[in-house]
Amino acid sequence: MPQAPAWALLSAPPRTQAPAPPPNLRSPRAPAPPLSRPRGSDGALGLETCTALVSEVISFPVVQLHLNRTAMRASQKDFENAMSQVKLLKKDPGNEVKLKLYALYKQATEGPCNMPKPGVFDLINKAKWDAWNALGSLPKETARQNYVDLVSSLSSSLESSSQVEPGTDRKSTGYETLMVTSEDGITKIMLNRPTKKNALNVEMYHEIMHALKAASKDDSAITVLTGNGDYYSSGNDLTNFTDIPPGGVEEKAKNGAILLREFVGCFIDFPKPLIAVVNGPAVGISVTLLGLFDAVYASDRATFHTPFSHLGQSPEGCSSYTFPKIMSPAKATEMLVFGKKLTAGEACAQGLVTEVFPDSTFQKEVWTRLKAFAKLPPNAMRISKEIIRNREKEKLHAVNAEECSVLQGRWLSDECMNAVVNFLSRKSKL
Ligand SMILES: CCCCC/C=C/CC(=O)SCCNC(=O)CCNC(=O)[C@H](O)C(C)(C)COP(=O)(O)OP(=O)(O)OC[C@H]1O[C@@H](n2cnc3c(N)ncnc32)[C@H](O)[C@@H]1OP(=O)(O)O
């Protein structure tokens, strides 16, 4: 089930209303929204108002901007122009910036935060409240000026950084969150959300499953999973927890457990040699899955971190079974229960990583080796993998089911909710 991209968190349409049309369906000449917003029936700024507000800030009509850069104080006209300029940004500025824009807008138009603090489960409004409240008694004029300055800096920085990294625009594969290539007998699945440290959002879970199913049937001899940018992956995208369906958090947790079980099942059942090329730090589920890979090559820059207890969560990816077997129960406990972060060398000594390479020669050395492996007879490799792995498969599926069921409960816990809220709101303190 496709989900709104993570960046849409703050502009997601309210669940109780028809979704706002995407920007390209809006009339470019639509009138600007008024600067003061209605309040909810409880007197607080409602979810609808908050989301609509940010959505509208992002969706203003196209108006030519001529900011008076020499003026010490932004005029009302500058402010309105800046709101229009936001619409012109070609690249989404990210939630942190959207929160800043939201907070400054509220401060400039309404003054200091005067709403009651939203509840802990109301993640989006809590993040907004935090951002606005953090402005304290900042005068309206200063907030207005800061808003204008922020938009101005965004306009230049996002324009200049809009160049896509080499190779990251390969949409020919049809994937939004991955780059998938197939050559020299190797299908390479590259996690491709480098600005989010390759965090796995819902779309990425689905795309990885799709890519694995395709790779299991294609002509390649081996399949490789790696990351684009400085991270291998920062694990589950914590904003996955924010898009609550009409059935509430229980339905969210249930859907998450179903998706996770299917996702991990694809790794358990993958028939060809599956190799992880761990190009940088790995967190959470990107670490636990490594126990289901046939070989793991790591840069010496990589680290391996499973902070499940810190997040109020519990192990997945069959790691509650594979890690104690790979590295001893005590070492597995240090990682999975106490969240000890391992260096690549330590992970290699524990048997989680097959070999570590200096970062400077990592790509060259690893790919030379993989190309040699890919020349081996594919059927022999597949059959050998089968005989190594098959007698464990049933057990692994049972472990997977149990882990998902336990996690479903953890996701509803205060411990987990608090940890997620802390992460999401950490940067909204301006
Ligand atoms: C279907 C559901 C299945 C669920 C399966 C469960 C799995 C369990 C896990 O995977 S638990 C692990 C979850 N991951 C984390 O807890 C990591 C959270 N991220 C961090 O701690 C840090 O971001 C970091 C240490 C990975 C990197 O820190 P650094 O300071 O170098 O970089 P930034 O924090 O500025 O990150 C850059 C932007 O990327 C966003 N981001 C990074 N990781 C995540 C993530 N896991 N979820 C959501 N967003 C992430 C970060 O917010 C920055 O975005 P911004 O530029 O818009 O602010």
Short mmCIF file of C-alpha atoms and ligand atoms in Angstrom, two decimals:
data_model
loop_
_atom_site.label_atom_id
_atom_site.label_comp_id
_atom_site.label_asym_id
_atom_site.label_seq_id
_atom_site.Cartn_x
_atom_site.Cartn_y
_atom_site.Cartn_z
CA MET A 1 0.00 0.00 0.00
CA PRO A 2 1.73 3.21 -1.09
CA GLN A 3 2.03 5.82 1.64
CA ALA A 4 2.55 9.54 1.50
CA PRO A 5 6.28 10.30 1.32
CA ALA A 6 7.93 11.07 4.62
CA TRP A 7 8.25 14.72 3.74
CA ALA A 8 4.49 14.97 3.44
CA LEU A 9 4.20 14.41 7.19
CA LEU A 10 3.46 18.03 7.90
CA SER A 11 1.29 18.68 4.92
CA ALA A 12 -0.72 15.47 5.02
CA PRO A 13 -4.39 16.21 4.43
CA PRO A 14 -6.60 15.84 7.49
CA ARG A 15 -8.22 12.40 7.67
CA THR A 16 -11.68 13.80 8.21
CA GLN A 17 -11.71 15.89 5.07
CA ALA A 18 -11.27 15.25 1.40
CA PRO A 19 -7.54 15.26 0.57
CA ALA A 20 -6.17 18.56 -0.66
CA PRO A 21 -5.37 18.43 -4.37
CA PRO A 22 -1.69 17.97 -5.16
CA PRO A 23 0.12 21.19 -6.01
CA ASN A 24 0.01 20.56 -9.72
CA LEU A 25 -3.79 20.41 -9.60
CA ARG A 26 -4.12 23.71 -7.82
CA SER A 27 -4.90 26.80 -9.74
CA PRO A 28 -1.70 28.83 -9.98
CA ARG A 29 -3.82 31.91 -9.49
CA ALA A 30 -5.72 30.71 -6.43
CA PRO A 31 -6.13 33.45 -3.86
CA ALA A 32 -3.74 33.53 -0.94
CA PRO A 33 -5.23 32.24 2.31
CA PRO A 34 -5.98 34.70 5.07
CA LEU A 35 -3.29 35.12 7.66
CA SER A 36 -5.39 34.31 10.69
CA ARG A 37 -6.79 30.82 11.04
CA PRO A 38 -9.96 29.51 12.66
CA ARG A 39 -9.57 27.46 15.83
CA GLY A 40 -11.01 24.06 16.59
CA SER A 41 -14.14 23.59 18.65
CA ASP A 42 -12.02 23.21 21.79
CA GLY A 43 -10.43 26.57 21.17
CA ALA A 44 -7.14 24.95 20.25
CA LEU A 45 -5.62 24.95 16.84
CA GLY A 46 -7.09 21.78 15.34
CA LEU A 47 -5.31 19.19 13.26
CA GLU A 48 -7.21 20.34 10.22
CA THR A 49 -6.15 23.91 10.74
CA CYS A 50 -2.52 23.00 11.37
CA THR A 51 -2.16 20.71 8.41
CA ALA A 52 -4.11 22.98 6.11
CA LEU A 53 -1.97 25.85 7.21
CA VAL A 54 1.32 24.20 6.41
CA SER A 55 -0.15 22.76 3.25
CA GLU A 56 -1.25 26.21 2.19
CA VAL A 57 2.05 27.76 3.09
CA ILE A 58 3.67 25.24 0.78
CA SER A 59 1.00 25.66 -1.89
CA PHE A 60 0.65 29.36 -2.37
CA PRO A 61 0.15 30.73 -5.87
CA VAL A 62 3.15 31.62 -7.94
CA VAL A 63 3.97 35.27 -7.43
CA GLN A 64 7.11 37.06 -8.52
CA LEU A 65 9.26 37.76 -5.47
CA HIS A 66 11.28 40.91 -5.09
CA LEU A 67 12.49 40.87 -1.54
CA ASN A 68 13.89 44.08 -0.25
CA ARG A 69 17.11 42.53 1.08
CA THR A 70 18.30 45.86 2.50
CA ALA A 71 15.29 46.45 4.69
CA MET A 72 15.94 45.80 8.37
CA ARG A 73 12.34 44.78 9.02
CA ALA A 74 10.29 42.72 6.63
CA SER A 75 7.10 44.43 5.57
CA GLN A 76 3.77 42.65 5.42
CA LYS A 77 4.25 42.57 1.67
CA ASP A 78 7.67 40.89 2.03
CA PHE A 79 6.06 38.37 4.34
CA GLU A 80 3.29 37.57 1.88
CA ASN A 81 5.79 37.35 -0.95
CA ALA A 82 7.90 34.95 1.09
CA MET A 83 4.86 32.74 1.61
CA SER A 84 4.38 32.73 -2.13
CA GLN A 85 8.06 31.97 -2.68
CA VAL A 86 7.73 28.77 -0.68
CA LYS A 87 5.56 27.45 -3.47
CA LEU A 88 8.37 27.97 -5.93
CA LEU A 89 10.80 25.67 -4.16
CA LYS A 90 11.60 22.84 -6.52
CA LYS A 91 12.71 20.47 -3.78
CA ASP A 92 10.88 19.66 -0.58
CA PRO A 93 12.76 21.42 2.24
CA GLY A 94 12.19 18.62 4.76
CA ASN A 95 10.16 18.43 7.93
CA GLU A 96 12.62 20.32 10.07
CA VAL A 97 12.41 23.36 7.83
CA LYS A 98 8.66 23.04 7.44
CA LEU A 99 8.34 23.06 11.20
CA LYS A 100 10.44 26.21 11.37
CA LEU A 101 8.31 27.85 8.71
CA TYR A 102 5.17 26.83 10.51
CA ALA A 103 6.41 28.10 13.87
CA LEU A 104 7.60 31.42 12.48
CA TYR A 105 4.35 31.88 10.58
CA LYS A 106 2.29 31.28 13.72
CA GLN A 107 4.50 33.55 15.80
CA ALA A 108 4.40 36.28 13.17
CA THR A 109 0.63 36.16 12.82
CA GLU A 110 -0.60 35.15 16.30
CA GLY A 111 2.27 35.83 18.67
CA PRO A 112 3.55 33.38 21.32
CA CYS A 113 2.14 29.85 21.39
CA ASN A 114 -1.20 29.90 23.17
CA MET A 115 -2.50 26.41 22.49
CA PRO A 116 -2.68 23.56 24.99
CA LYS A 117 0.08 21.00 24.48
CA PRO A 118 -1.22 18.14 22.28
CA GLY A 119 -1.24 14.60 23.67
CA VAL A 120 1.72 12.28 23.29
CA PHE A 121 0.04 10.23 20.55
CA ASP A 122 -0.80 13.29 18.50
CA LEU A 123 2.64 13.20 16.93
CA ILE A 124 2.23 15.75 14.19
CA ASN A 125 0.53 18.43 16.26
CA LYS A 126 2.96 17.83 19.10
CA ALA A 127 5.90 18.45 16.78
CA LYS A 128 4.25 21.65 15.57
CA TRP A 129 3.41 22.77 19.07
CA ASP A 130 7.02 22.14 20.16
CA ALA A 131 8.31 24.19 17.26
CA TRP A 132 5.99 27.13 17.92
CA ASN A 133 6.35 27.01 21.68
CA ALA A 134 10.14 26.99 21.35
CA LEU A 135 9.95 30.53 19.93
CA GLY A 136 8.92 31.77 23.36
CA SER A 137 8.16 35.48 23.36
CA LEU A 138 9.90 36.29 20.10
CA PRO A 139 8.28 39.52 18.84
CA LYS A 140 5.93 39.20 15.86
CA GLU A 141 8.09 41.52 13.73
CA THR A 142 11.22 39.45 14.37
CA ALA A 143 9.37 36.24 13.53
CA ARG A 144 8.16 37.83 10.31
CA GLN A 145 11.70 38.88 9.43
CA ASN A 146 13.07 35.43 10.29
CA TYR A 147 10.44 33.82 8.13
CA VAL A 148 11.36 36.04 5.19
CA ASP A 149 15.10 35.36 5.73
CA LEU A 150 14.55 31.61 6.00
CA VAL A 151 12.56 31.48 2.78
CA SER A 152 15.14 33.61 1.05
CA SER A 153 17.99 31.32 2.12
CA LEU A 154 15.97 28.27 1.14
CA SER A 155 15.27 29.65 -2.29
CA SER A 156 18.97 29.99 -3.04
CA SER A 157 20.24 26.86 -1.28
CA LEU A 158 17.59 24.50 -2.62
CA GLU A 159 17.92 25.85 -6.13
CA SER A 160 21.66 25.29 -6.11
CA SER A 161 21.45 21.86 -4.45
CA SER A 162 18.73 20.64 -6.74
CA GLN A 163 21.30 18.85 -8.87
CA VAL A 164 20.73 15.17 -8.46
CA GLU A 165 23.67 13.06 -7.32
CA PRO A 166 25.17 11.07 -10.18
CA GLY A 167 23.13 7.97 -10.83
CA THR A 168 20.35 8.82 -8.41
CA ASP A 169 17.89 9.72 -11.12
CA ARG A 170 17.65 6.28 -12.67
CA LYS A 171 13.91 6.14 -12.67
CA SER A 172 13.96 3.77 -15.61
CA THR A 173 13.69 0.92 -13.11
CA GLY A 174 10.40 2.34 -11.88
CA TYR A 175 11.54 2.51 -8.25
CA GLU A 176 11.21 5.64 -6.15
CA THR A 177 13.36 4.61 -3.19
CA LEU A 178 15.81 2.20 -4.82
CA MET A 179 18.24 1.99 -7.67
CA VAL A 180 18.20 -1.46 -9.14
CA THR A 181 20.70 -2.49 -11.77
CA SER A 182 21.65 -5.81 -13.27
CA GLU A 183 25.00 -6.40 -14.92
CA ASP A 184 27.92 -8.85 -14.85
CA GLY A 185 25.63 -11.49 -13.38
CA ILE A 186 24.86 -9.30 -10.35
CA THR A 187 21.57 -7.65 -9.47
CA LYS A 188 22.35 -4.68 -7.27
CA ILE A 189 19.59 -3.27 -5.09
CA MET A 190 20.73 0.07 -3.76
CA LEU A 191 18.77 1.84 -1.01
CA ASN A 192 18.37 5.32 -2.39
CA ARG A 193 17.21 7.83 0.19
CA PRO A 194 20.66 9.20 1.03
CA THR A 195 19.33 12.44 2.55
CA LYS A 196 17.36 10.32 5.05
CA LYS A 197 20.31 7.99 5.64
CA ASN A 198 18.40 5.37 3.65
CA ALA A 199 15.74 5.02 6.32
CA LEU A 200 13.16 2.44 5.25
CA ASN A 201 9.79 4.05 4.68
CA VAL A 202 6.72 2.01 3.79
CA GLU A 203 7.29 2.52 0.09
CA MET A 204 10.83 1.22 0.42
CA TYR A 205 9.70 -1.93 2.22
CA HIS A 206 7.37 -2.65 -0.67
CA GLU A 207 9.94 -1.81 -3.31
CA ILE A 208 12.59 -4.03 -1.72
CA MET A 209 10.15 -6.94 -1.66
CA HIS A 210 9.35 -6.30 -5.31
CA ALA A 211 13.03 -6.04 -6.25
CA LEU A 212 13.89 -9.26 -4.39
CA LYS A 213 11.07 -11.15 -6.10
CA ALA A 214 12.25 -9.87 -9.49
CA ALA A 215 15.89 -10.70 -8.70
CA SER A 216 14.96 -14.23 -7.67
CA LYS A 217 13.67 -14.79 -11.20
CA ASP A 218 16.12 -12.80 -13.32
CA ASP A 219 19.30 -14.03 -15.05
CA SER A 220 21.71 -12.83 -12.41
CA ALA A 221 23.74 -15.30 -10.35
CA ILE A 222 23.90 -13.27 -7.15
CA THR A 223 22.03 -10.35 -5.57
CA VAL A 224 23.55 -7.51 -3.60
CA LEU A 225 21.95 -5.04 -1.20
CA THR A 226 23.80 -1.79 -0.51
CA GLY A 227 23.19 1.87 0.32
CA ASN A 228 23.66 5.12 -1.58
CA GLY A 229 25.50 7.89 0.28
CA ASP A 230 27.28 7.77 3.61
CA TYR A 231 24.91 5.33 5.35
CA TYR A 232 24.01 1.74 4.58
CA SER A 233 20.69 2.39 6.31
CA SER A 234 19.36 4.07 9.45
CA GLY A 235 16.70 1.37 9.79
CA ASN A 236 12.99 1.81 10.03
CA ASP A 237 11.88 5.33 9.08
CA LEU A 238 10.50 6.62 12.35
CA THR A 239 7.97 8.78 10.53
CA ASN A 240 6.29 5.49 9.56
CA PHE A 241 4.69 5.76 12.97
CA THR A 242 2.96 9.05 12.26
CA ASP A 243 0.47 8.27 9.53
CA ILE A 244 -2.33 6.87 11.69
CA PRO A 245 -5.21 5.22 9.75
CA PRO A 246 -8.89 5.66 10.70
CA GLY A 247 -8.67 2.46 12.81
CA GLY A 248 -6.20 4.20 15.08
CA VAL A 249 -2.84 3.11 16.45
CA GLU A 250 -3.98 -0.49 16.88
CA GLU A 251 -4.69 -0.80 13.17
CA LYS A 252 -1.39 0.91 12.42
CA ALA A 253 0.50 -1.59 14.58
CA LYS A 254 -1.36 -4.52 13.05
CA ASN A 255 -0.62 -3.36 9.50
CA GLY A 256 3.02 -2.79 10.42
CA ALA A 257 3.34 -6.31 11.78
CA ILE A 258 1.78 -7.78 8.62
CA LEU A 259 4.11 -5.77 6.40
CA LEU A 260 7.17 -6.62 8.48
CA ARG A 261 6.39 -10.33 8.44
CA GLU A 262 6.01 -10.36 4.67
CA PHE A 263 9.15 -8.25 4.24
CA VAL A 264 11.39 -10.45 6.39
CA GLY A 265 9.82 -13.53 4.78
CA CYS A 266 11.21 -12.40 1.41
CA PHE A 267 14.74 -12.52 2.84
CA ILE A 268 14.18 -15.94 4.43
CA ASP A 269 12.96 -17.37 1.14
CA PHE A 270 15.39 -15.66 -1.23
CA PRO A 271 16.85 -18.47 -3.34
CA LYS A 272 20.13 -17.05 -4.69
CA PRO A 273 23.26 -15.95 -2.83
CA LEU A 274 22.34 -12.67 -1.14
CA ILE A 275 25.22 -10.39 -0.23
CA ALA A 276 25.22 -7.18 1.82
CA VAL A 277 27.72 -4.51 0.84
CA VAL A 278 27.62 -2.40 3.98
CA ASN A 279 29.01 0.92 2.81
CA GLY A 280 28.50 2.84 6.08
CA PRO A 281 26.66 2.79 9.41
CA ALA A 282 23.75 0.40 9.73
CA VAL A 283 20.94 0.74 12.28
CA GLY A 284 17.97 -1.35 13.38
CA ILE A 285 16.36 -3.63 10.87
CA SER A 286 19.17 -3.10 8.37
CA VAL A 287 21.46 -4.81 10.92
CA THR A 288 19.17 -7.59 12.07
CA LEU A 289 18.48 -8.72 8.50
CA LEU A 290 22.19 -9.37 8.01
CA GLY A 291 21.75 -12.68 9.80
CA LEU A 292 19.70 -13.81 6.80
CA PHE A 293 22.35 -12.84 4.23
CA ASP A 294 24.84 -15.31 2.80
CA ALA A 295 27.82 -12.95 3.04
CA VAL A 296 28.30 -9.49 4.54
CA TYR A 297 31.14 -7.23 3.35
CA ALA A 298 31.66 -4.03 5.27
CA SER A 299 33.64 -0.84 4.96
CA ASP A 300 35.71 -0.09 8.05
CA ARG A 301 33.52 3.03 8.35
CA ALA A 302 30.46 0.89 9.00
CA THR A 303 28.96 0.45 12.44
CA PHE A 304 26.21 -1.90 13.57
CA HIS A 305 23.63 -0.60 15.99
CA THR A 306 20.32 -2.07 17.19
CA PRO A 307 18.97 0.38 19.80
CA PHE A 308 15.72 -1.53 20.28
CA SER A 309 15.40 -1.04 24.04
CA HIS A 310 16.15 2.67 23.65
CA LEU A 311 13.23 2.80 21.24
CA GLY A 312 10.93 0.74 23.45
CA GLN A 313 11.00 -1.97 20.78
CA SER A 314 12.19 -5.55 20.43
CA PRO A 315 14.30 -7.46 17.88
CA GLU A 316 13.06 -8.38 14.39
CA GLY A 317 14.52 -9.79 11.20
CA CYS A 318 14.85 -13.18 12.97
CA SER A 319 17.76 -11.72 14.93
CA SER A 320 16.41 -13.11 18.22
CA TYR A 321 17.28 -16.49 16.70
CA THR A 322 20.15 -15.79 14.27
CA PHE A 323 22.25 -13.46 16.44
CA PRO A 324 22.65 -15.80 19.45
CA LYS A 325 23.60 -18.55 17.01
CA ILE A 326 26.05 -16.37 15.11
CA MET A 327 27.73 -14.61 18.01
CA SER A 328 26.72 -16.36 21.29
CA PRO A 329 23.71 -15.47 23.45
CA ALA A 330 25.67 -13.04 25.62
CA LYS A 331 27.08 -11.04 22.70
CA ALA A 332 23.64 -11.03 21.07
CA THR A 333 22.17 -9.69 24.29
CA GLU A 334 24.70 -6.86 24.37
CA MET A 335 23.56 -5.81 20.92
CA LEU A 336 19.85 -6.58 20.91
CA VAL A 337 18.97 -5.81 24.53
CA PHE A 338 21.56 -3.26 25.63
CA GLY A 339 21.98 -1.60 22.23
CA LYS A 340 25.76 -1.92 22.10
CA LYS A 341 27.05 -0.47 18.84
CA LEU A 342 29.71 -2.60 17.13
CA THR A 343 32.47 -1.40 14.85
CA ALA A 344 32.93 -3.28 11.60
CA GLY A 345 35.95 -5.05 13.09
CA GLU A 346 33.95 -6.12 16.15
CA ALA A 347 31.04 -7.30 14.01
CA CYS A 348 33.50 -9.33 11.95
CA ALA A 349 35.01 -10.86 15.07
CA GLN A 350 31.48 -11.82 16.19
CA GLY A 351 30.74 -13.49 12.86
CA LEU A 352 28.05 -11.04 11.74
CA VAL A 353 30.34 -9.57 9.07
CA THR A 354 32.28 -11.77 6.67
CA GLU A 355 35.13 -9.39 5.92
CA VAL A 356 36.05 -5.74 6.49
CA PHE A 357 37.78 -3.55 3.90
CA PRO A 358 39.42 -0.13 4.22
CA ASP A 359 36.88 2.45 3.13
CA SER A 360 39.30 3.90 0.56
CA THR A 361 39.40 0.63 -1.43
CA PHE A 362 36.10 -0.86 -0.29
CA GLN A 363 34.06 -0.48 -3.47
CA LYS A 364 36.86 -1.56 -5.79
CA GLU A 365 37.84 -4.63 -3.79
CA VAL A 366 34.33 -5.79 -3.04
CA TRP A 367 33.00 -5.44 -6.55
CA THR A 368 36.02 -7.21 -8.04
CA ARG A 369 35.32 -10.09 -5.72
CA LEU A 370 31.59 -10.12 -6.39
CA LYS A 371 32.12 -10.14 -10.15
CA ALA A 372 34.30 -13.23 -9.75
CA PHE A 373 31.62 -14.92 -7.60
CA ALA A 374 28.98 -14.09 -10.20
CA LYS A 375 30.90 -16.07 -12.81
CA LEU A 376 30.47 -19.31 -10.83
CA PRO A 377 27.81 -21.73 -12.07
CA PRO A 378 24.53 -20.21 -10.82
CA ASN A 379 22.65 -23.46 -10.33
CA ALA A 380 25.40 -24.92 -8.18
CA MET A 381 25.38 -21.79 -6.01
CA ARG A 382 21.61 -21.85 -5.67
CA ILE A 383 21.56 -25.52 -4.71
CA SER A 384 24.38 -25.09 -2.22
CA LYS A 385 22.56 -22.18 -0.60
CA GLU A 386 19.45 -24.29 -0.41
CA ILE A 387 21.18 -27.11 1.39
CA ILE A 388 22.83 -24.73 3.84
CA ARG A 389 19.64 -22.79 4.60
CA ASN A 390 16.64 -24.99 3.93
CA ARG A 391 16.48 -26.94 7.15
CA GLU A 392 16.26 -23.64 9.04
CA LYS A 393 13.55 -22.07 6.91
CA GLU A 394 10.56 -23.31 8.81
CA LYS A 395 12.10 -22.25 12.09
CA LEU A 396 12.96 -18.83 10.69
CA HIS A 397 9.39 -18.25 9.53
CA ALA A 398 8.11 -19.19 12.98
CA VAL A 399 10.60 -16.84 14.64
CA ASN A 400 9.62 -14.09 12.23
CA ALA A 401 5.93 -14.50 13.07
CA GLU A 402 6.63 -14.41 16.79
CA GLU A 403 8.90 -11.35 16.57
CA CYS A 404 6.29 -9.45 14.55
CA SER A 405 3.58 -10.29 17.02
CA VAL A 406 5.70 -9.11 19.96
CA LEU A 407 6.64 -5.92 18.09
CA GLN A 408 3.00 -5.18 17.34
CA GLY A 409 2.49 -4.91 21.10
CA ARG A 410 5.66 -2.87 21.62
CA TRP A 411 4.57 -0.28 19.04
CA LEU A 412 1.54 0.47 21.22
CA SER A 413 3.61 0.96 24.36
CA ASP A 414 4.34 4.32 25.97
CA GLU A 415 8.03 3.47 25.84
CA CYS A 416 7.94 3.21 22.07
CA MET A 417 5.65 6.20 21.51
CA ASN A 418 7.83 8.42 23.70
CA ALA A 419 11.00 7.37 21.89
CA VAL A 420 9.47 8.11 18.50
CA VAL A 421 8.12 11.46 19.63
CA ASN A 422 11.53 12.37 21.04
CA PHE A 423 13.20 11.61 17.73
CA LEU A 424 10.62 13.46 15.65
CA SER A 425 10.60 16.54 17.84
CA ARG A 426 14.35 16.72 18.56
CA LYS A 427 15.01 19.19 15.75
CA SER A 428 11.86 21.18 16.08
CA LYS A 429 13.29 22.96 19.14
CA LEU A 430 14.37 26.08 17.29
C1 LIG B 1 6.69 -1.81 8.67
C2 LIG B 1 7.38 -1.40 9.90
C3 LIG B 1 8.55 -2.27 10.18
C4 LIG B 1 9.31 -1.78 11.37
C5 LIG B 1 10.54 -2.57 11.59
C6 LIG B 1 11.27 -2.07 12.78
C7 LIG B 1 12.54 -1.80 12.73
C8 LIG B 1 13.26 -1.30 13.93
C9 LIG B 1 14.35 -0.37 13.59
O1 LIG B 1 14.84 -0.25 12.49
S1 LIG B 1 14.86 0.54 14.91
C10 LIG B 1 15.97 1.71 14.22
C11 LIG B 1 15.24 2.98 13.85
N1 LIG B 1 16.24 3.97 13.47
C12 LIG B 1 16.72 4.85 14.32
O2 LIG B 1 16.38 4.91 15.48
C13 LIG B 1 17.69 5.84 13.75
C14 LIG B 1 17.14 7.24 13.86
N2 LIG B 1 18.08 8.18 13.27
C15 LIG B 1 19.13 8.67 13.94
O3 LIG B 1 19.37 8.35 15.09
C16 LIG B 1 20.00 9.62 13.19
O4 LIG B 1 19.26 10.19 12.16
C17 LIG B 1 21.27 8.94 12.63
C18 LIG B 1 22.20 8.53 13.78
C19 LIG B 1 20.92 7.74 11.78
C20 LIG B 1 22.02 9.95 11.73
O5 LIG B 1 22.28 11.13 12.48
P1 LIG B 1 22.90 12.41 11.75
O6 LIG B 1 22.93 13.48 12.79
O7 LIG B 1 24.15 12.06 11.05
O8 LIG B 1 21.86 12.76 10.61
P2 LIG B 1 20.39 13.33 10.79
O9 LIG B 1 19.80 12.83 12.06
O10 LIG B 1 20.41 14.80 10.57
O11 LIG B 1 19.62 12.60 9.59
C21 LIG B 1 19.48 13.19 8.31
C22 LIG B 1 18.03 13.16 7.95
O12 LIG B 1 17.61 11.82 7.92
C23 LIG B 1 16.48 11.64 8.80
N3 LIG B 1 16.54 10.31 9.34
C24 LIG B 1 17.62 9.57 9.59
N4 LIG B 1 17.28 8.40 10.06
C25 LIG B 1 15.93 8.37 10.14
C26 LIG B 1 15.01 7.38 10.55
N5 LIG B 1 15.36 6.17 10.97
N6 LIG B 1 13.71 7.70 10.47
C27 LIG B 1 13.29 8.90 10.02
N7 LIG B 1 14.16 9.87 9.60
C28 LIG B 1 15.46 9.58 9.67
C29 LIG B 1 16.67 12.71 9.84
O13 LIG B 1 15.46 13.00 10.47
C30 LIG B 1 17.16 13.84 8.98
O14 LIG B 1 16.03 14.36 8.30
P3 LIG B 1 15.86 15.94 8.09
O15 LIG B 1 17.05 16.37 7.30
O16 LIG B 1 14.56 16.10 7.39
O17 LIG B 1 15.86 16.52 9.48
#
